[in-house]
Coordinates of C-alpha atoms in Angstrom, one line a residue:
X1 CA -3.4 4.7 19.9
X2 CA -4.7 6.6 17.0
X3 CA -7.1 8.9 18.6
X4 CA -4.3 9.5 21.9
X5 CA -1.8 10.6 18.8
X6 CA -4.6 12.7 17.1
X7 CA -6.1 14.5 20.3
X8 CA -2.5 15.4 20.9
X9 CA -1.2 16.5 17.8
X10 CA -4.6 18.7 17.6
X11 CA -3.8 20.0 21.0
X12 CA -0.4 21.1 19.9
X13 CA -1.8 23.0 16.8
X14 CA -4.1 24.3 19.0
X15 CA -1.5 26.1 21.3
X16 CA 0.5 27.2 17.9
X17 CA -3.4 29.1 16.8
X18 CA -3.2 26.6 13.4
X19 CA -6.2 24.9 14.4
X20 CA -9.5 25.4 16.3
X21 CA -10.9 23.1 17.2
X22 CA -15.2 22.3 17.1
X23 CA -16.4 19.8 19.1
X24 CA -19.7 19.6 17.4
X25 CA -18.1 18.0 13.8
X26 CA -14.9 16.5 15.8
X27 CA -14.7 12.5 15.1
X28 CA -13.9 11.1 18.1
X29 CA -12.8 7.4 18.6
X30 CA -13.2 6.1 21.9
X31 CA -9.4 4.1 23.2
X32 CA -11.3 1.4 24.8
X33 CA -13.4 0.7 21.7
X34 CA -10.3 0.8 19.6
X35 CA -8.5 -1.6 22.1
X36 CA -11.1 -4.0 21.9
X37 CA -11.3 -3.9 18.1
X38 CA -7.7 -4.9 18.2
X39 CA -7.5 -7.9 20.2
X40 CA -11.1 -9.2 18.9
X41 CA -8.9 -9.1 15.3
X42 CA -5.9 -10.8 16.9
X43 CA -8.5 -13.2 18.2
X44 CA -9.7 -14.0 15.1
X45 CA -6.5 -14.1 13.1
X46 CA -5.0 -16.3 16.1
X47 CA -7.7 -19.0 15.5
X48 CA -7.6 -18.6 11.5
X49 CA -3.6 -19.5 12.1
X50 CA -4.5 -22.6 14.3
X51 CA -7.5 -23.8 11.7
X52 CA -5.1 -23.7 9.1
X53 CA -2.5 -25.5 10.8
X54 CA -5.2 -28.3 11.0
X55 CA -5.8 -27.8 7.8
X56 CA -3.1 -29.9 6.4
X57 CA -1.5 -30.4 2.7
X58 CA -2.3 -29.4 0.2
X59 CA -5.1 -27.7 1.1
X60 CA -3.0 -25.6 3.4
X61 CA -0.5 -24.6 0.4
X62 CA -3.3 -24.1 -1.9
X63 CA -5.0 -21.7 -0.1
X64 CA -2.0 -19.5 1.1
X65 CA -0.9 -19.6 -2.7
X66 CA -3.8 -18.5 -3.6
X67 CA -5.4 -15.9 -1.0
X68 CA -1.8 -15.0 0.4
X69 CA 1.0 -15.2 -2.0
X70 CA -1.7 -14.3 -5.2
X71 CA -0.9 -17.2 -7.5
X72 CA -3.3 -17.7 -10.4
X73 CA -4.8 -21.1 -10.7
X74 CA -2.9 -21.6 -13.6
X75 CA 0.5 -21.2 -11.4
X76 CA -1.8 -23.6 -8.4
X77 CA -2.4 -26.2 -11.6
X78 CA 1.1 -25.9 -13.1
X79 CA 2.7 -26.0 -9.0
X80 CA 0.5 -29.1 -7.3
X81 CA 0.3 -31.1 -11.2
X82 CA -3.2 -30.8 -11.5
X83 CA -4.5 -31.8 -15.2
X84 CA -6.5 -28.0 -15.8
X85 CA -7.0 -25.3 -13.6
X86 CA -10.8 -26.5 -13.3
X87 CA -9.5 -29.3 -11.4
X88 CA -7.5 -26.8 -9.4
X89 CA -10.3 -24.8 -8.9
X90 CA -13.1 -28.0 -7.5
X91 CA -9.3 -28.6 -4.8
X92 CA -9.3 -24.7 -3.9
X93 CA -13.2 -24.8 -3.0
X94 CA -12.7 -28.0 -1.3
X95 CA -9.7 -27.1 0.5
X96 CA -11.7 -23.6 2.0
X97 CA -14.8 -25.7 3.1
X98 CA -12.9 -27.6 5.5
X99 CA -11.2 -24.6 6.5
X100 CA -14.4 -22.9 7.4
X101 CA -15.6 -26.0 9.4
X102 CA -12.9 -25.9 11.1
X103 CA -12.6 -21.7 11.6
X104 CA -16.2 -21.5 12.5
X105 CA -16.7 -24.9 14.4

């Protein structure tokens, strides 16, 4: 989508004589490629969604505070009664090790 907007936005100031264009130091991004980036990242956020969904509590809530939302362990420890955010911290790392089992198979 970007490069189809770009090539015709450079085409237009083309026409006007604002731009002239060199094809030699021209950055050009093929549509196909950038298609395929795009649903290879949907793809991946898709099955990040469903491995966190099996995920489960707290773990799921601990990592969306954190990562997501940016909560400090501090807010985690004060949020899920946790006796120091050390405690909160072993949970966190915990919490993403069964996510990436799950995320990576």
């Amino acid at each position: 989508m970007y490069s189809v907007c770009r090539n015709l936005w450079l085409k237009k100031l083309t026409k006007k004589g604002i731009y002239t264009r060199i094809d030699d130091f021209e950055e050009k991004i093929l549509v196909e490629d950038d298609i395929d980036t795009h649903k290879e990242r949907d793809r991946q956020f898709s099955m990040m969604e469903d491995a966190l969904k099996k995920l489960g509590e707290p773990c799921k809530t601990i990592i969306e505070d954190f990562y997501i939302r940016n909560l400090t362990m501090q807010d985690i420890c004060e949020k899920f009664g946790y006796t120091n955010t050390d405690n909160a911290k072993n949970q966190k790392y915990k919490c993403l090790q069964r996510l990436k089992k799950l995320y990576f198979g």
